[in-house]
Amino acid sequence: MTGSEAPARRRNPRGQGEQLRAEIVGAAARLLNELGDDQALSMRAVARAVGVAATSVYPHFADRDALVLAVMAACHQQLLAAAERGEAGHRDPARRLRAHLLAQIDWALDHPGLYKVLHESGVNRRAAQPYKQALLDRTTDAVRACLGDPDAADAATIAFDLRTAVNGMLSVRVNEATRDWPPPRQQLDRFIAGLLRAG
Amino acid sequence: MTGSEAPARRRNPRGQGEQLRAEIVGAAARLLNELGDDQALSMRAVARAVGVAATSVYPHFADRDALVLAVMAACHQQLLAAAERGEAGHRDPARRLRAHLLAQIDWALDHPGLYKVLHESGVNRRAAQPYKQALLDRTTDAVRACLGDPDAADAATIAFDLRTAVNGMLSVRVNEATRDWPPPRQQLDRFIAGLLRAG
DNA sequence: TGTACATCAGTGAACGCGCGTTCACTGATGTAC
DNA sequence: TGTACATCAGTGAACGCGCGTTCACTGATGTAC
């Protein structure tokens, strides 16, 4: 795919064998971002990218799915952190909600292939992702703050609708990256304006 | 995948060699719907499903991409026809718009794997799909009818937003089919209510 | 009416490839005595 | 201070597999004369 084989690599010093694990996850993430499909990732390609024998991946990951899941977990951490950083920049609840969603949109558009793996890949059928619920819960909190009423039952519905619409935004832009789409920020603002009110 | 090999098959009579082409498209569509990924479709599996030698596919399709694109074209025809049938059942523009979108939602939920191939597969990067624009144009027409004003410039924007949100609805339900999601009809109604008004 | 022939609808063997994974191994390095 | 040994980080060869695609072919069937 990328002729990006790491040429020189010296064996890790004793006791630091776990460093290879991090290198493998990093290389796998890079490849997955290019491929946009977990099935297309090969253990051999990851090993080549790291500059290591194919067999050296197995002490760290039992099989390909385990490696892909490790990458996905790391991505969810990044997404959550980005959302929090976004919110932290504002006081007004509406601005916080917008920043929360925007941060995740930006992350996705910066890592389109990983976004695809996260949302569209076959691993989703084989292993559930508890992280996703955590992200949705965060959005619900941000929506609730906007509504003022801390008990608003609609908050969950509105959050789900918003995330669904944002999903659509990203799906279309990530899957047909060559077409030029309307600016995502303005579409997000229309979604917020249209959906953020009692159902 | 499915063990669904066609056992007995007799050679088509002279002059009817094109019938095999249709059988191949049908089998490929069935397999793609199960796989949800064009890269996972193999020519050999298609040939097995039809009950024919692997080589017999090549007189009809130059390569795998050509076969996948033929399936996608057929799907777009079905989607367009479903949308038209949906609209035809109503007079009121708002009901027509709803039926239009609902028909496509139903088709997608009935053919989740094909929906994935249509919207998420790698073929989209290799070959543009002019059909999609036709579907979006139809939606724009339906939106325009709702607005009353036949020149409304917002119609295109609103149609795009609606389709985007519907895309999100379907993406999430198709990619994590095991989780149980809120009813799509009600979410669609919220989207229509929220988004169908001047930006 | 008979026959040579072109065409049609496929077939079977073979090519070279990259893959996931297993297995027995190697060689450097720290540690116990 | 020296040495045997356990451990660690990783290697190389090999397995069997399914794949896309090419090639030369086969056998039935309609048609021209």
XYZ file of C-alpha atoms (C1' of nucleotides) in Angstrom:
464
model
C 0.000 0.000 0.000
C 2.434 2.632 1.243
C 5.923 1.371 0.577
C 6.527 2.547 4.092
C 8.725 -0.229 5.405
C 10.809 0.753 8.364
C 14.381 -0.115 7.354
C 16.562 -0.136 10.430
C 15.278 -1.366 13.728
C 17.232 -2.518 16.686
C 15.893 -4.946 19.163
C 14.396 -3.408 22.270
C 16.504 -3.626 25.435
C 15.617 -6.221 27.943
C 12.428 -5.513 29.886
C 11.130 -3.120 27.246
C 9.529 -5.672 24.959
C 6.200 -3.918 25.430
C 7.444 -1.033 23.316
C 6.983 -3.148 20.227
C 3.323 -3.468 21.111
C 2.902 0.298 20.929
C 4.770 0.432 17.630
C 2.497 -2.258 16.218
C -0.639 -0.421 17.284
C 0.703 2.768 15.733
C 1.545 1.112 12.445
C -1.778 -0.706 12.354
C -3.620 2.554 12.961
C -1.758 4.214 10.123
C -2.481 1.356 7.754
C -6.126 1.128 8.806
C -6.514 4.832 8.202
C -5.264 4.312 4.661
C -7.300 1.183 4.050
C -10.525 2.202 5.750
C -11.384 -1.456 6.224
C -10.337 -3.871 8.914
C -10.577 -6.880 6.650
C -7.990 -5.364 4.354
C -5.417 -5.092 7.116
C -2.867 -7.872 7.053
C -0.657 -8.917 9.914
C 2.221 -9.245 7.498
C 1.801 -5.682 6.283
C 1.796 -4.407 9.851
C 4.958 -6.353 10.609
C 6.602 -5.008 7.464
C 5.644 -1.461 8.416
C 7.207 -1.886 11.828
C 10.268 -3.592 10.392
C 9.840 -6.839 12.219
C 9.189 -10.479 11.344
C 5.538 -11.362 10.827
C 5.673 -13.755 13.734
C 6.696 -11.023 16.134
C 3.183 -9.633 16.224
C 1.709 -12.740 17.835
C 3.241 -12.457 21.277
C 1.359 -9.150 21.555
C -1.895 -9.861 19.745
C -3.568 -13.240 19.528
C -4.986 -12.566 16.104
C -5.911 -9.832 13.703
C -9.174 -8.957 15.413
C -7.353 -8.382 18.693
C -5.026 -5.927 16.982
C -7.872 -4.090 15.268
C -9.775 -3.832 18.540
C -6.728 -2.354 20.245
C -6.551 0.317 17.561
C -10.262 1.036 17.933
C -9.945 1.426 21.678
C -7.140 3.934 21.184
C -9.269 5.864 18.697
C -12.162 6.076 21.105
C -9.844 7.474 23.725
C -8.737 10.131 21.279
C -12.320 10.979 20.335
C -13.369 11.318 23.937
C -10.388 13.479 24.754
C -11.027 15.686 21.731
C -14.660 16.156 22.739
C -13.620 17.128 26.230
C -11.019 19.577 24.998
C -13.648 21.085 22.723
C -16.162 21.557 25.517
C -13.568 22.945 27.866
C -13.094 25.994 25.639
C -16.547 27.399 26.310
C -18.976 28.291 29.073
C -22.246 28.733 27.230
C -23.974 25.332 27.012
C -24.950 25.800 23.379
C -21.373 26.625 22.464
C -20.147 23.698 24.499
C -22.454 21.317 22.655
C -21.361 22.698 19.329
C -17.673 22.433 20.239
C -18.229 18.905 21.514
C -19.670 17.786 18.201
C -17.254 19.814 16.127
C -14.249 18.264 17.828
C -15.452 14.818 16.839
C -16.220 15.949 13.312
C -12.719 17.335 12.990
C -11.163 14.178 14.322
C -13.157 12.081 11.877
C -12.293 14.223 8.878
C -8.639 14.061 9.920
C -8.785 10.261 10.185
C -11.339 9.197 7.598
C -10.144 5.627 7.302
C -10.151 5.106 11.039
C -13.611 6.608 11.236
C -14.747 4.039 8.703
C -13.185 1.215 10.661
C -14.812 2.502 13.833
C -18.310 2.725 12.379
C -18.504 0.477 9.389
C -16.109 -2.379 9.824
C -17.030 -6.004 10.297
C -15.484 -6.079 13.753
C -18.601 -4.284 14.957
C -20.549 -7.444 14.225
C -18.099 -9.615 16.093
C -17.404 -7.466 19.160
C -19.570 -4.768 20.711
C -17.942 -1.440 21.497
C -18.838 -0.159 24.955
C -16.942 3.091 24.241
C -19.601 4.265 21.866
C -22.175 4.423 24.595
C -19.829 6.562 26.654
C -19.537 9.038 23.798
C -23.293 9.155 23.345
C -23.757 9.711 27.067
C -21.433 12.679 26.888
C -23.496 14.166 24.120
C -26.637 13.622 26.145
C -25.092 15.538 29.029
C -24.207 18.424 26.739
C -27.738 18.485 25.321
C -29.275 18.392 28.756
C -27.238 21.412 29.761
C -28.636 23.263 26.767
C -32.213 22.436 27.626
C -31.840 23.884 31.097
C -34.031 21.215 32.623
C -31.668 18.652 34.194
C -34.382 15.993 34.076
C -35.431 16.576 30.488
C -36.332 13.177 29.141
C -35.927 14.397 25.569
C -32.223 14.972 26.059
C -31.380 11.383 25.193
C -33.570 11.454 22.094
C -32.178 14.744 20.899
C -28.634 13.593 21.519
C -29.296 10.421 19.574
C -30.795 12.383 16.687
C -27.877 14.791 16.637
C -25.314 12.029 16.663
C -27.231 10.204 13.959
C -27.252 13.266 11.746
C -23.571 13.901 12.415
C -22.913 10.293 11.522
C -24.588 10.885 8.199
C -22.518 14.008 7.586
C -19.325 12.131 8.184
C -20.338 8.985 6.374
C -21.010 10.807 3.166
C -17.857 12.902 3.326
C -15.606 10.044 4.315
C -16.939 7.596 1.764
C -16.933 9.893 -1.213
C -14.011 12.071 -0.373
C -13.398 13.118 -3.975
C -16.720 14.936 -4.391
C -16.794 18.332 -2.804
C -19.428 18.651 -0.153
C -20.966 21.688 1.518
C -19.023 22.941 4.538
C -19.599 20.649 7.511
C -19.717 23.447 10.092
C -22.743 25.095 8.538
C -24.531 21.805 8.150
C -23.834 21.054 11.781
C -25.338 24.401 12.779
C -28.483 23.651 10.790
C -28.753 20.259 12.470
C -28.362 21.780 15.912
C -30.882 24.512 15.159
C -33.403 22.066 13.729
C -33.071 19.223 16.189
C -32.315 20.912 19.478
C -35.795 21.414 20.861
C -38.361 19.246 22.563
C -39.623 16.452 20.277
C -20.121 -18.281 3.319
C -23.519 -19.683 2.654
C -22.945 -23.192 1.318
C -25.514 -22.162 -1.241
C -24.071 -23.802 -4.318
C -26.494 -24.358 -7.147
C -26.250 -28.098 -7.826
C -27.781 -28.857 -11.220
C -27.503 -26.406 -14.028
C -27.938 -27.061 -17.684
C -26.262 -25.041 -20.317
C -28.383 -22.268 -21.789
C -29.770 -22.915 -25.256
C -28.061 -21.272 -28.139
C -28.580 -17.516 -28.409
C -29.516 -17.244 -24.752
C -26.035 -16.936 -23.326
C -27.004 -13.589 -21.852
C -29.199 -15.353 -19.307
C -26.074 -16.373 -17.417
C -25.211 -12.724 -17.059
C -28.445 -12.089 -15.188
C -27.882 -15.132 -12.982
C -24.399 -13.879 -12.153
C -25.672 -10.427 -11.207
C -28.342 -12.013 -9.038
C -25.917 -14.282 -7.233
C -23.414 -11.466 -6.763
C -26.140 -9.264 -5.290
C -27.122 -12.004 -2.859
C -23.531 -12.558 -1.788
C -22.796 -8.845 -1.510
C -25.850 -8.429 0.674
C -24.449 -11.074 3.005
C -20.915 -9.746 2.938
C -21.648 -6.032 3.037
C -18.298 -5.364 1.408
C -17.295 -5.405 -2.216
C -13.719 -6.392 -1.474
C -14.915 -9.563 0.185
C -16.760 -10.732 -2.913
C -14.823 -13.301 -4.891
C -15.425 -14.209 -8.486
C -14.993 -17.850 -7.581
C -17.710 -17.651 -4.924
C -20.088 -16.068 -7.405
C -19.352 -18.789 -9.938
C -19.913 -21.473 -7.297
C -23.223 -19.894 -6.295
C -24.383 -19.922 -9.887
C -23.101 -23.447 -10.451
C -20.674 -22.600 -13.187
C -16.915 -22.675 -13.725
C -15.043 -19.655 -12.394
C -13.912 -18.806 -15.889
C -17.470 -18.490 -17.145
C -17.902 -15.158 -15.441
C -15.275 -13.432 -17.553
C -17.092 -13.374 -20.874
C -19.730 -11.272 -19.095
C -17.656 -9.106 -16.751
C -14.118 -7.956 -17.416
C -13.206 -8.037 -13.738
C -14.621 -7.936 -10.255
C -15.201 -4.211 -10.228
C -17.308 -4.463 -13.371
C -19.505 -7.059 -11.709
C -19.887 -5.039 -8.528
C -20.778 -1.933 -10.515
C -23.449 -3.863 -12.385
C -24.988 -4.907 -9.075
C -24.852 -1.339 -7.813
C -26.584 -0.040 -10.921
C -29.362 -2.576 -10.424
C -29.737 -1.505 -6.791
C -30.053 2.135 -7.722
C -32.797 1.231 -10.161
C -34.625 -0.549 -7.369
C -34.197 2.378 -5.002
C -35.464 4.854 -7.538
C -38.453 2.663 -8.362
C -39.255 2.194 -4.672
C -39.139 5.942 -4.078
C -41.487 6.537 -6.996
C -43.923 3.892 -5.837
C -43.866 5.443 -2.390
C -44.631 8.912 -3.669
C -47.344 7.647 -5.982
C -49.464 6.569 -3.034
C -50.109 10.088 -1.805
C -51.291 13.526 -2.951
C -50.245 15.770 -0.092
C -46.664 16.947 -0.713
C -45.606 16.376 2.878
C -46.915 12.829 2.761
C -45.264 12.301 -0.573
C -41.899 13.420 0.788
C -42.264 11.170 3.791
C -43.233 8.185 1.649
C -40.352 8.908 -0.685
C -37.814 8.744 2.120
C -39.536 5.887 3.877
C -39.442 3.720 0.782
C -35.692 4.107 0.598
C -35.314 3.446 4.296
C -37.324 0.252 3.947
C -35.287 -0.863 0.985
C -32.047 -0.259 2.863
C -33.178 -2.100 5.971
C -34.290 -4.984 3.775
C -30.910 -5.069 2.032
C -28.426 -3.933 4.653
C -25.376 -5.451 3.004
C -26.190 -3.947 -0.359
C -26.770 -0.603 1.289
C -23.289 -0.838 2.764
C -21.797 -1.691 -0.605
C -23.647 1.215 -2.174
C -22.509 3.792 0.363
C -19.382 2.536 2.014
C -17.525 0.292 -0.358
C -14.202 1.005 -1.964
C -15.716 1.033 -5.428
C -16.981 4.513 -4.624
C -13.399 5.698 -4.654
C -12.663 4.056 -7.982
C -15.836 4.882 -9.913
C -18.298 7.725 -9.381
C -21.980 6.846 -9.208
C -24.118 9.219 -11.266
C -27.268 7.485 -9.980
C -26.873 9.022 -6.570
C -27.321 12.507 -7.916
C -30.550 11.400 -9.577
C -31.871 10.186 -6.236
C -30.900 13.412 -4.521
C -32.575 15.423 -7.280
C -35.779 13.481 -6.688
C -35.646 14.345 -3.029
C -35.084 17.994 -3.880
C -38.210 17.933 -6.061
C -40.239 16.447 -3.228
C -38.933 19.049 -0.799
C -39.676 21.869 -3.230
C -43.250 20.684 -3.509
C -43.555 20.871 0.260
C -42.245 24.409 0.418
C -44.873 25.630 -1.987
C -42.472 28.000 -3.693
C -41.273 26.297 -6.870
C -38.148 28.465 -6.945
C -37.147 27.989 -3.333
C -33.374 27.961 -3.283
C -33.342 26.252 0.100
C -34.928 23.132 -1.338
C -31.579 21.692 -2.379
C -30.031 22.407 1.009
C -32.950 20.943 2.909
C -32.997 17.872 0.688
C -29.292 17.391 1.249
C -29.695 17.744 5.006
C -32.581 15.276 5.040
C -30.706 12.714 3.003
C -27.641 13.196 5.163
C -29.643 12.561 8.320
C -31.360 9.554 6.751
C -27.936 8.269 5.787
C -26.924 8.467 9.403
C -30.068 6.606 10.508
C -29.342 3.807 8.127
C -25.602 3.691 8.692
C -25.994 3.136 12.379
C -28.726 0.514 12.016
C -27.022 -1.342 9.234
C -23.591 -1.411 10.844
C -24.656 -2.453 14.291
C -27.647 -4.544 13.478
C -27.541 -6.510 16.720
C -28.202 -3.531 18.988
C -31.826 -2.523 19.041
C -32.360 0.992 17.859
C -35.313 3.352 18.252
C -37.976 2.960 15.553
C -36.766 4.533 12.297
C -40.170 5.928 11.342
C -40.378 8.185 14.344
C -36.828 9.361 13.950
C -37.558 10.169 10.323
C -40.568 12.229 11.382
C -38.438 14.181 13.820
C -35.890 14.828 11.113
C -38.549 16.041 8.714
C -40.131 18.251 11.350
C -36.818 19.720 12.399
C -35.163 20.192 9.046
C -38.030 21.028 6.701
C -38.095 24.787 6.939
C -36.123 27.677 5.527
C -32.478 27.617 6.648
C -31.804 -34.969 -47.526
C -27.047 -34.983 -46.031
C -22.872 -33.072 -44.453
C -19.118 -29.842 -43.479
C -18.413 -26.042 -40.809
C -18.811 -21.907 -37.869
C -20.480 -20.487 -33.686
C -21.897 -20.592 -29.130
C -21.809 -21.690 -24.104
C -19.217 -22.990 -21.508
C -14.906 -26.121 -19.001
C -10.409 -27.654 -16.483
C -5.800 -27.094 -15.485
C -2.573 -24.028 -14.293
C 0.077 -19.558 -13.074
C 1.812 -16.905 -9.216
C 0.421 -14.395 -5.182
C -0.204 -12.919 -0.348
C -2.264 -14.344 3.514
C -2.851 -16.183 8.865
C -0.690 -18.919 11.722
C 2.512 -22.563 13.835
C 6.890 -24.370 14.958
C 11.350 -24.944 16.462
C 15.023 -21.891 16.804
C 18.790 -18.043 18.058
C 21.507 -14.890 20.234
C 22.005 -11.221 23.520
C 21.566 -10.056 28.458
C 20.812 -10.097 33.079
C 21.152 -12.986 37.495
C 22.299 -16.622 41.006
C 25.919 -18.789 42.976
C 35.632 -12.218 39.763
C 33.952 -15.868 36.976
C 30.605 -18.816 34.997
C 26.405 -21.506 34.246
C 21.829 -20.708 33.298
C 17.208 -18.730 32.664
C 14.871 -15.360 30.305
C 13.740 -12.193 26.911
C 13.026 -10.274 22.206
C 12.639 -11.721 18.276
C 13.596 -14.836 13.684
C 13.040 -17.987 9.395
C 11.061 -21.670 7.202
C 7.073 -23.831 6.355
C 1.957 -25.354 6.316
C -2.201 -25.075 3.536
C -5.511 -21.915 1.645
C -8.357 -19.215 -1.610
C -7.903 -15.873 -4.765
C -7.949 -13.314 -9.845
C -6.982 -14.323 -14.159
C -5.176 -16.693 -18.508
C -5.006 -20.347 -21.701
C -6.119 -23.818 -24.729
C -9.903 -26.745 -25.075
C -14.730 -29.297 -25.833
C -18.983 -30.583 -27.278
C -23.539 -29.409 -28.703
C -26.248 -26.868 -32.223
C -27.683 -24.284 -35.869
C -26.662 -22.997 -40.892
C -24.876 -22.837 -45.731
C -24.509 -25.435 -49.571
